[in-house]
PDB file of C-alpha atoms in Angstrom:
ATOM      1  CA  UNK A 521      20.573  -4.272-112.764  1.00 89.00           C
ATOM      2  CA  UNK A 522      19.622  -7.936-113.094  1.00 96.00           C
ATOM      3  CA  UNK A 523      20.140  -9.014-116.702  1.00 98.00           C
ATOM      4  CA  UNK A 524      20.597 -12.675-117.588  1.00 98.00           C
ATOM      5  CA  UNK A 525      22.068 -13.826-120.886  1.00 97.00           C
ATOM      6  CA  UNK A 526      21.793 -17.318-122.303  1.00 96.00           C
ATOM      7  CA  UNK A 527      22.811 -18.496-125.728  1.00 95.00           C
ATOM      8  CA  UNK A 528      20.129 -20.431-127.528  1.00 90.00           C
ATOM      9  CA  UNK A 529      21.732 -21.830-130.676  1.00 88.00           C
ATOM     10  CA  UNK A 530      23.054 -18.818-132.536  1.00 93.00           C
ATOM     11  CA  UNK A 531      21.001 -16.287-130.557  1.00 97.00           C
ATOM     12  CA  UNK A 532      21.962 -14.349-127.427  1.00 98.00           C
ATOM     13  CA  UNK A 533      18.770 -14.032-125.361  1.00 98.00           C
ATOM     14  CA  UNK A 534      19.014 -11.389-122.640  1.00 98.00           C
ATOM     15  CA  UNK A 535      16.249 -11.360-120.039  1.00 98.00           C
ATOM     16  CA  UNK A 536      15.683  -8.195-117.993  1.00 98.00           C
ATOM     17  CA  UNK A 537      14.710  -9.290-114.481  1.00 98.00           C
ATOM     18  CA  UNK A 538      13.654  -5.797-113.420  1.00 97.00           C
ATOM     19  CA  UNK A 539      10.261  -4.055-113.393  1.00 97.00           C
ATOM     20  CA  UNK A 540      11.648  -0.709-114.606  1.00 97.00           C
ATOM     21  CA  UNK A 541      14.267   0.732-116.941  1.00 98.00           C
ATOM     22  CA  UNK A 542      14.215   4.364-115.857  1.00 96.00           C
ATOM     23  CA  UNK A 543      16.460   7.379-115.212  1.00 94.00           C
ATOM     24  CA  UNK A 544      17.909   5.850-112.063  1.00 93.00           C
ATOM     25  CA  UNK A 545      18.780   2.574-113.849  1.00 96.00           C
ATOM     26  CA  UNK A 546      19.682   3.721-117.369  1.00 96.00           C
ATOM     27  CA  UNK A 547      23.471   3.881-117.019  1.00 96.00           C
ATOM     28  CA  UNK A 548      23.691   0.561-115.171  1.00 97.00           C
ATOM     29  CA  UNK A 549      21.486  -1.016-117.830  1.00 98.00           C
ATOM     30  CA  UNK A 550      23.689   0.244-120.662  1.00 98.00           C
ATOM     31  CA  UNK A 551      26.873  -0.930-118.904  1.00 97.00           C
ATOM     32  CA  UNK A 552      25.413  -4.367-118.157  1.00 98.00           C
ATOM     33  CA  UNK A 553      24.317  -4.705-121.780  1.00 98.00           C
ATOM     34  CA  UNK A 554      27.816  -3.849-122.986  1.00 97.00           C
ATOM     35  CA  UNK A 555      29.242  -6.674-120.894  1.00 97.00           C
ATOM     36  CA  UNK A 556      26.693  -9.196-122.185  1.00 98.00           C
ATOM     37  CA  UNK A 557      26.919  -8.299-125.873  1.00 97.00           C
ATOM     38  CA  UNK A 558      30.620  -7.522-126.454  1.00 96.00           C
ATOM     39  CA  UNK A 559      31.066 -11.058-127.759  1.00 94.00           C
ATOM     40  CA  UNK A 560      28.795 -13.993-128.579  1.00 94.00           C
ATOM     41  CA  UNK A 561      26.111 -14.550-131.208  1.00 96.00           C
ATOM     42  CA  UNK A 562      25.392 -11.686-133.588  1.00 96.00           C
ATOM     43  CA  UNK A 563      21.636 -11.886-133.073  1.00 97.00           C
ATOM     44  CA  UNK A 564      20.626 -10.461-129.690  1.00 98.00           C
ATOM     45  CA  UNK A 565      17.067 -10.646-128.362  1.00 98.00           C
ATOM     46  CA  UNK A 566      16.181  -8.491-125.365  1.00 98.00           C
ATOM     47  CA  UNK A 567      13.277 -10.065-123.461  1.00 98.00           C
ATOM     48  CA  UNK A 568      11.283  -7.262-121.781  1.00 98.00           C
ATOM     49  CA  UNK A 569       8.399  -9.379-120.434  1.00 98.00           C
ATOM     50  CA  UNK A 570       9.110  -8.364-116.844  1.00 98.00           C
ATOM     51  CA  UNK A 571       9.631  -4.675-117.582  1.00 98.00           C
ATOM     52  CA  UNK A 572       6.416  -2.880-116.714  1.00 97.00           C
ATOM     53  CA  UNK A 573       7.674   0.676-117.204  1.00 98.00           C
ATOM     54  CA  UNK A 574      10.237   2.567-119.244  1.00 98.00           C
ATOM     55  CA  UNK A 575      10.908   6.305-119.453  1.00 97.00           C
ATOM     56  CA  UNK A 576      12.829   8.286-122.087  1.00 97.00           C
ATOM     57  CA  UNK A 577      16.138   7.659-120.278  1.00 97.00           C
ATOM     58  CA  UNK A 578      15.473   3.911-120.387  1.00 98.00           C
ATOM     59  CA  UNK A 579      14.518   4.163-124.042  1.00 98.00           C
ATOM     60  CA  UNK A 580      17.792   6.023-124.679  1.00 97.00           C
ATOM     61  CA  UNK A 581      19.690   3.270-122.862  1.00 98.00           C
ATOM     62  CA  UNK A 582      18.183   0.605-125.132  1.00 98.00           C
ATOM     63  CA  UNK A 583      19.137   2.674-128.202  1.00 97.00           C
ATOM     64  CA  UNK A 584      22.659   3.114-126.788  1.00 97.00           C
ATOM     65  CA  UNK A 585      22.838  -0.668-126.217  1.00 98.00           C
ATOM     66  CA  UNK A 586      22.026  -1.183-129.877  1.00 97.00           C
ATOM     67  CA  UNK A 587      24.642   1.364-130.996  1.00 96.00           C
ATOM     68  CA  UNK A 588      27.414  -0.163-128.881  1.00 96.00           C
ATOM     69  CA  UNK A 589      26.984  -3.673-130.386  1.00 97.00           C
ATOM     70  CA  UNK A 590      29.912  -5.006-132.401  1.00 96.00           C
ATOM     71  CA  UNK A 591      29.589  -4.243-136.117  1.00 95.00           C
ATOM     72  CA  UNK A 592      27.229  -6.659-137.819  1.00 94.00           C
ATOM     73  CA  UNK A 593      25.387  -7.601-134.602  1.00 96.00           C
ATOM     74  CA  UNK A 594      21.790  -6.586-134.122  1.00 95.00           C
ATOM     75  CA  UNK A 595      19.367  -6.066-131.277  1.00 97.00           C
ATOM     76  CA  UNK A 596      15.749  -7.223-131.385  1.00 98.00           C
ATOM     77  CA  UNK A 597      13.107  -6.784-128.703  1.00 98.00           C
ATOM     78  CA  UNK A 598      10.540  -9.234-127.374  1.00 98.00           C
ATOM     79  CA  UNK A 599       7.482  -9.232-125.099  1.00 98.00           C
ATOM     80  CA  UNK A 600       6.760  -5.525-124.666  1.00 98.00           C
ATOM     81  CA  UNK A 601       4.220  -4.879-121.897  1.00 98.00           C
ATOM     82  CA  UNK A 602       1.510  -2.241-122.603  1.00 97.00           C
ATOM     83  CA  UNK A 603       3.216   0.867-121.136  1.00 97.00           C
ATOM     84  CA  UNK A 604       6.576  -0.043-122.695  1.00 98.00           C
ATOM     85  CA  UNK A 605       4.891  -0.683-126.035  1.00 98.00           C
ATOM     86  CA  UNK A 606       3.217   2.745-125.808  1.00 97.00           C
ATOM     87  CA  UNK A 607       6.577   4.535-125.417  1.00 97.00           C
ATOM     88  CA  UNK A 608       8.079   2.647-128.375  1.00 97.00           C
ATOM     89  CA  UNK A 609       5.068   3.380-130.590  1.00 96.00           C
ATOM     90  CA  UNK A 610       4.795   7.086-129.703  1.00 96.00           C
ATOM     91  CA  UNK A 611       8.487   7.743-130.368  1.00 95.00           C
ATOM     92  CA  UNK A 612       8.359   5.554-133.503  1.00 94.00           C
ATOM     93  CA  UNK A 613      11.219   3.474-132.111  1.00 95.00           C
ATOM     94  CA  UNK A 614       9.070   0.493-133.120  1.00 95.00           C
ATOM     95  CA  UNK A 615      10.267   1.259-136.663  1.00 94.00           C
ATOM     96  CA  UNK A 616      13.938   1.005-135.622  1.00 94.00           C
ATOM     97  CA  UNK A 617      13.816  -2.337-133.785  1.00 96.00           C
ATOM     98  CA  UNK A 618      12.379  -5.673-134.819  1.00 96.00           C
ATOM     99  CA  UNK A 619       9.781  -6.354-132.120  1.00 97.00           C
ATOM    100  CA  UNK A 620       8.449  -9.845-131.365  1.00 97.00           C
ATOM    101  CA  UNK A 621       5.420 -10.851-129.320  1.00 97.00           C
ATOM    102  CA  UNK A 622       7.594 -13.210-127.269  1.00 97.00           C
ATOM    103  CA  UNK A 623      11.115 -14.628-127.194  1.00 96.00           C
ATOM    104  CA  UNK A 624       9.712 -18.044-128.197  1.00 95.00           C
ATOM    105  CA  UNK A 625       8.210 -16.517-131.333  1.00 94.00           C
ATOM    106  CA  UNK A 626      11.418 -14.627-132.068  1.00 95.00           C
ATOM    107  CA  UNK A 627      13.438 -17.845-131.800  1.00 94.00           C
ATOM    108  CA  UNK A 628      11.027 -19.689-134.060  1.00 89.00           C
ATOM    109  CA  UNK A 629      11.595 -17.041-136.689  1.00 76.00           C
ATOM    110  CA  UNK A 630      14.791 -17.743-138.551  1.00 64.00           C
ATOM    111  CA  UNK A 631      17.401 -15.041-138.323  1.00 52.00           C
ATOM    112  CA  UNK A 632      17.411 -12.842-141.379  1.00 48.00           C
TER     113      UNK A 632
ATOM    114  CA  UNK B1137      -2.868  25.171-102.505  1.00 60.00           C
ATOM    115  CA  UNK B1138      -6.091  25.597-104.502  1.00 60.00           C
ATOM    116  CA  UNK B1139      -7.599  22.681-106.338  1.00 62.00           C
ATOM    117  CA  UNK B1140      -8.847  22.740-109.921  1.00 63.00           C
ATOM    118  CA  UNK B1141     -12.586  23.298-110.023  1.00 64.00           C
ATOM    119  CA  UNK B1142     -14.633  20.187-109.386  1.00 64.00           C
ATOM    120  CA  UNK B1143     -11.593  18.076-108.635  1.00 84.00           C
ATOM    121  CA  UNK B1144     -10.761  16.034-105.591  1.00 94.00           C
ATOM    122  CA  UNK B1145      -7.220  15.810-104.351  1.00 97.00           C
ATOM    123  CA  UNK B1146      -5.974  12.226-104.373  1.00 97.00           C
ATOM    124  CA  UNK B1147      -2.299  12.860-103.619  1.00 97.00           C
ATOM    125  CA  UNK B1148      -0.166  15.607-102.080  1.00 98.00           C
ATOM    126  CA  UNK B1149       3.416  14.497-101.598  1.00 98.00           C
ATOM    127  CA  UNK B1150       6.829  16.136-101.417  1.00 98.00           C
ATOM    128  CA  UNK B1151       9.918  14.351-102.649  1.00 97.00           C
ATOM    129  CA  UNK B1152      13.621  15.036-102.881  1.00 96.00           C
ATOM    130  CA  UNK B1153      14.702  16.003-106.422  1.00 95.00           C
ATOM    131  CA  UNK B1154      16.598  12.791-107.078  1.00 95.00           C
ATOM    132  CA  UNK B1155      15.963   9.911-109.482  1.00 94.00           C
ATOM    133  CA  UNK B1156      15.519   7.206-106.824  1.00 94.00           C
ATOM    134  CA  UNK B1157      12.900   9.380-105.105  1.00 96.00           C
ATOM    135  CA  UNK B1158      11.146   9.866-108.460  1.00 97.00           C
ATOM    136  CA  UNK B1159      10.933   6.108-108.842  1.00 96.00           C
ATOM    137  CA  UNK B1160       9.535   5.775-105.330  1.00 97.00           C
ATOM    138  CA  UNK B1161       6.863   8.431-105.865  1.00 98.00           C
ATOM    139  CA  UNK B1162       5.789   6.906-109.181  1.00 98.00           C
ATOM    140  CA  UNK B1163       5.361   3.602-107.364  1.00 96.00           C
ATOM    141  CA  UNK B1164       3.209   5.411-104.811  1.00 97.00           C
ATOM    142  CA  UNK B1165       1.129   7.354-107.352  1.00 98.00           C
ATOM    143  CA  UNK B1166       0.150   4.480-109.598  1.00 96.00           C
ATOM    144  CA  UNK B1167      -2.048   2.583-107.114  1.00 97.00           C
ATOM    145  CA  UNK B1168      -3.569   5.901-105.994  1.00 97.00           C
ATOM    146  CA  UNK B1169      -4.565   6.605-109.613  1.00 97.00           C
ATOM    147  CA  UNK B1170      -5.980   3.108-110.028  1.00 96.00           C
ATOM    148  CA  UNK B1171      -7.982   3.457-106.805  1.00 96.00           C
ATOM    149  CA  UNK B1172      -9.224   6.802-108.160  1.00 95.00           C
ATOM    150  CA  UNK B1173     -10.880   4.865-110.957  1.00 94.00           C
ATOM    151  CA  UNK B1174      -8.437   5.379-113.822  1.00 95.00           C
ATOM    152  CA  UNK B1175      -8.091   2.547-116.328  1.00 94.00           C
ATOM    153  CA  UNK B1176      -4.780   0.734-116.736  1.00 95.00           C
ATOM    154  CA  UNK B1177      -4.239   2.613-119.992  1.00 95.00           C
ATOM    155  CA  UNK B1178      -4.805   5.997-118.326  1.00 96.00           C
ATOM    156  CA  UNK B1179      -2.567   5.066-115.394  1.00 97.00           C
ATOM    157  CA  UNK B1180       0.147   4.207-117.926  1.00 97.00           C
ATOM    158  CA  UNK B1181      -0.196   7.550-119.699  1.00 97.00           C
ATOM    159  CA  UNK B1182      -0.125   9.410-116.402  1.00 98.00           C
ATOM    160  CA  UNK B1183       2.946   7.551-115.169  1.00 98.00           C
ATOM    161  CA  UNK B1184       4.897   8.257-118.363  1.00 98.00           C
ATOM    162  CA  UNK B1185       4.045  11.996-118.296  1.00 98.00           C
ATOM    163  CA  UNK B1186       4.777  12.250-114.595  1.00 98.00           C
ATOM    164  CA  UNK B1187       8.093  10.404-114.903  1.00 98.00           C
ATOM    165  CA  UNK B1188       9.280  12.704-117.692  1.00 97.00           C
ATOM    166  CA  UNK B1189       8.175  15.886-115.903  1.00 97.00           C
ATOM    167  CA  UNK B1190       9.801  14.839-112.618  1.00 97.00           C
ATOM    168  CA  UNK B1191      13.013  13.730-114.351  1.00 95.00           C
ATOM    169  CA  UNK B1192      13.198  17.108-116.105  1.00 94.00           C
ATOM    170  CA  UNK B1193      12.982  18.930-112.785  1.00 95.00           C
ATOM    171  CA  UNK B1194      15.656  16.679-111.243  1.00 95.00           C
ATOM    172  CA  UNK B1195      18.002  17.117-114.203  1.00 92.00           C
ATOM    173  CA  UNK B1196      17.346  20.681-115.333  1.00 90.00           C
ATOM    174  CA  UNK B1197      15.751  22.767-112.556  1.00 91.00           C
ATOM    175  CA  UNK B1198      18.040  21.257-109.902  1.00 92.00           C
ATOM    176  CA  UNK B1199      20.840  20.235-112.325  1.00 88.00           C
ATOM    177  CA  UNK B1200      21.148  16.735-110.775  1.00 82.00           C
ATOM    178  CA  UNK B1201      22.331  18.202-107.458  1.00 87.00           C
ATOM    179  CA  UNK B1202      19.548  16.557-105.385  1.00 76.00           C
ATOM    180  CA  UNK B1203      19.501  19.708-103.266  1.00 84.00           C
ATOM    181  CA  UNK B1204      15.821  20.578-103.453  1.00 93.00           C
ATOM    182  CA  UNK B1205      12.295  19.288-103.142  1.00 96.00           C
ATOM    183  CA  UNK B1206       9.415  18.785-105.525  1.00 97.00           C
ATOM    184  CA  UNK B1207       5.814  18.951-104.390  1.00 98.00           C
ATOM    185  CA  UNK B1208       3.426  16.829-106.416  1.00 98.00           C
ATOM    186  CA  UNK B1209      -0.345  17.280-106.358  1.00 98.00           C
ATOM    187  CA  UNK B1210      -2.780  14.980-108.144  1.00 98.00           C
ATOM    188  CA  UNK B1211      -6.376  16.112-108.613  1.00 97.00           C
ATOM    189  CA  UNK B1212      -9.059  14.029-110.236  1.00 96.00           C
ATOM    190  CA  UNK B1213     -12.274  15.349-111.780  1.00 95.00           C
ATOM    191  CA  UNK B1214     -14.865  13.531-113.846  1.00 91.00           C
ATOM    192  CA  UNK B1215     -13.063  14.110-117.129  1.00 93.00           C
ATOM    193  CA  UNK B1216      -9.483  14.980-116.178  1.00 96.00           C
ATOM    194  CA  UNK B1217      -6.477  14.172-114.098  1.00 97.00           C
ATOM    195  CA  UNK B1218      -4.524  17.304-113.181  1.00 97.00           C
ATOM    196  CA  UNK B1219      -0.925  16.885-112.065  1.00 98.00           C
ATOM    197  CA  UNK B1220       0.786  19.898-110.501  1.00 98.00           C
ATOM    198  CA  UNK B1221       4.546  19.954-109.881  1.00 98.00           C
ATOM    199  CA  UNK B1222       6.104  22.728-107.833  1.00 97.00           C
ATOM    200  CA  UNK B1223       9.845  23.196-107.389  1.00 96.00           C
ATOM    201  CA  UNK B1224      12.255  25.875-106.176  1.00 95.00           C
ATOM    202  CA  UNK B1225      14.937  25.125-108.743  1.00 93.00           C
ATOM    203  CA  UNK B1226      16.361  27.231-111.507  1.00 89.00           C
ATOM    204  CA  UNK B1227      13.806  29.686-112.789  1.00 83.00           C
ATOM    205  CA  UNK B1228      12.141  29.094-116.129  1.00 75.00           C
ATOM    206  CA  UNK B1229       9.585  31.003-118.124  1.00 72.00           C
ATOM    207  CA  UNK B1230       6.814  29.354-120.093  1.00 70.00           C
ATOM    208  CA  UNK B1231       8.791  30.206-123.238  1.00 71.00           C
ATOM    209  CA  UNK B1232      11.657  28.016-122.005  1.00 76.00           C
ATOM    210  CA  UNK B1233       9.565  24.860-122.198  1.00 81.00           C
ATOM    211  CA  UNK B1234      10.813  22.776-125.120  1.00 82.00           C
ATOM    212  CA  UNK B1235       8.496  22.440-128.080  1.00 81.00           C
ATOM    213  CA  UNK B1236       8.883  18.694-127.848  1.00 80.00           C
ATOM    214  CA  UNK B1237       9.079  17.719-131.488  1.00 81.00           C
ATOM    215  CA  UNK B1238       9.733  14.023-132.046  1.00 81.00           C
ATOM    216  CA  UNK B1239      13.466  13.708-132.758  1.00 82.00           C
ATOM    217  CA  UNK B1240      14.328  12.639-136.273  1.00 82.00           C
ATOM    218  CA  UNK B1241      15.160   8.929-136.090  1.00 83.00           C
ATOM    219  CA  UNK B1242      18.267   9.188-138.261  1.00 79.00           C
ATOM    220  CA  UNK B1243      19.252   7.137-141.251  1.00 79.00           C
ATOM    221  CA  UNK B1244      21.974   4.982-139.782  1.00 86.00           C
ATOM    222  CA  UNK B1245      22.289   2.991-136.595  1.00 86.00           C
ATOM    223  CA  UNK B1246      24.834   5.414-135.181  1.00 87.00           C
ATOM    224  CA  UNK B1247      22.607   8.437-135.850  1.00 88.00           C
ATOM    225  CA  UNK B1248      19.598   7.029-133.954  1.00 90.00           C
ATOM    226  CA  UNK B1249      18.837   9.547-131.176  1.00 89.00           C
ATOM    227  CA  UNK B1250      19.279   8.468-127.546  1.00 89.00           C
ATOM    228  CA  UNK B1251      17.508  11.469-126.034  1.00 87.00           C
ATOM    229  CA  UNK B1252      15.166  14.354-126.659  1.00 87.00           C
ATOM    230  CA  UNK B1253      12.007  12.298-126.202  1.00 93.00           C
ATOM    231  CA  UNK B1254      10.944  13.571-122.776  1.00 94.00           C
ATOM    232  CA  UNK B1255       8.977  16.667-123.770  1.00 94.00           C
ATOM    233  CA  UNK B1256       7.701  14.936-126.868  1.00 95.00           C
ATOM    234  CA  UNK B1257       6.102  12.270-124.648  1.00 96.00           C
ATOM    235  CA  UNK B1258       4.719  14.886-122.235  1.00 96.00           C
ATOM    236  CA  UNK B1259       3.147  16.896-125.061  1.00 95.00           C
ATOM    237  CA  UNK B1260       1.860  13.812-126.893  1.00 95.00           C
ATOM    238  CA  UNK B1261       0.026  12.458-123.871  1.00 96.00           C
ATOM    239  CA  UNK B1262      -1.181  15.680-122.204  1.00 96.00           C
ATOM    240  CA  UNK B1263      -4.270  17.628-123.151  1.00 95.00           C
ATOM    241  CA  UNK B1264      -3.171  20.868-121.511  1.00 95.00           C
ATOM    242  CA  UNK B1265       0.123  22.229-120.166  1.00 95.00           C
ATOM    243  CA  UNK B1266       0.497  25.347-118.072  1.00 94.00           C
ATOM    244  CA  UNK B1267       3.616  26.831-116.523  1.00 94.00           C
ATOM    245  CA  UNK B1268       4.211  29.777-114.261  1.00 92.00           C
ATOM    246  CA  UNK B1269       6.993  31.130-112.056  1.00 91.00           C
ATOM    247  CA  UNK B1270       5.747  32.712-108.840  1.00 90.00           C
ATOM    248  CA  UNK B1271       7.373  33.540-105.502  1.00 91.00           C
ATOM    249  CA  UNK B1272      10.619  31.891-106.568  1.00 91.00           C
ATOM    250  CA  UNK B1273       8.898  28.659-107.525  1.00 94.00           C
ATOM    251  CA  UNK B1274       8.225  26.897-110.815  1.00 95.00           C
ATOM    252  CA  UNK B1275       4.727  25.513-111.110  1.00 96.00           C
ATOM    253  CA  UNK B1276       3.983  23.108-113.947  1.00 96.00           C
ATOM    254  CA  UNK B1277       0.416  21.915-114.445  1.00 97.00           C
ATOM    255  CA  UNK B1278      -0.319  18.967-116.717  1.00 97.00           C
ATOM    256  CA  UNK B1279      -3.877  18.014-117.591  1.00 97.00           C
ATOM    257  CA  UNK B1280      -4.670  14.582-118.979  1.00 97.00           C
ATOM    258  CA  UNK B1281      -7.961  13.263-120.285  1.00 95.00           C
ATOM    259  CA  UNK B1282      -9.127  10.440-118.027  1.00 92.00           C
ATOM    260  CA  UNK B1283      -9.972   8.228-120.975  1.00 83.00           C
ATOM    261  CA  UNK B1284      -8.970   8.167-124.627  1.00 73.00           C
ATOM    262  CA  UNK B1285      -9.710   5.982-127.627  1.00 63.00           C
ATOM    263  CA  UNK B1286      -6.593   3.984-126.763  1.00 61.00           C
ATOM    264  CA  UNK B1287      -8.514   2.191-124.030  1.00 54.00           C
ATOM    265  CA  UNK B1288     -10.549   0.412-126.651  1.00 48.00           C
ATOM    266  CA  UNK B1289      -7.373  -0.383-128.596  1.00 49.00           C
ATOM    267  CA  UNK B1290      -5.829  -1.981-125.586  1.00 47.00           C
ATOM    268  CA  UNK B1291      -8.918  -4.051-124.795  1.00 44.00           C
ATOM    269  CA  UNK B1292      -8.906  -5.349-128.350  1.00 41.00           C
ATOM    270  CA  UNK B1293      -5.189  -6.059-128.312  1.00 36.00           C
TER     271      UNK B1293
END
């Protein structure tokens, strides 16, 4: 699971360099996210621009990644592609996460 | 294996009941659907439904043992895509199929559900679902409308 984290000011931007977060990748995704978010800035943005497809296991892994963050940290999502956006909208998970059109736009928006 | 009336078979493939094989078959099916004339939006709907149905068979009919096969048939007619999945795993009856209500999202971060969305997605995106057990095999048939109003939404977006 190729996830890359870089700290931009007080934001931890995690880019998913994979086309899919699915049943065969869900556990590795969750474990990789734990490693990248255990410390560092409290605002975490997950950039999903390269993720073309997600299934319910992948969705569950993103929720689990949010729940395993240190207290007071939060997970936001950026750059959902059409099929990923569809899964978030149908399950109403778009009401749980702050979702940004792109990481650039998320960074322009002040934390808060 | 008989085809739905008026349909043409665009895929007939057998895969091992294992999540890496599911990923591979989804990668195979998507371009076949696009070549069949389905829009990007419809291909997306079909891939989500198919992924959830195949994952359910891997996890529940074969209990993650990767010991069996799944045969997948895709049939395209003017108005519908019909996806038929046949497996020899644990026997189900139609009554066993989950209702697929959308899980309650919970009031706190820790109560946000991590699962239970699979059948909800299948039922939300399918127009018809049929299940039967015959000759020791489960046969799940999922019918999707080829186009929905969402196509226009996506073009606008």
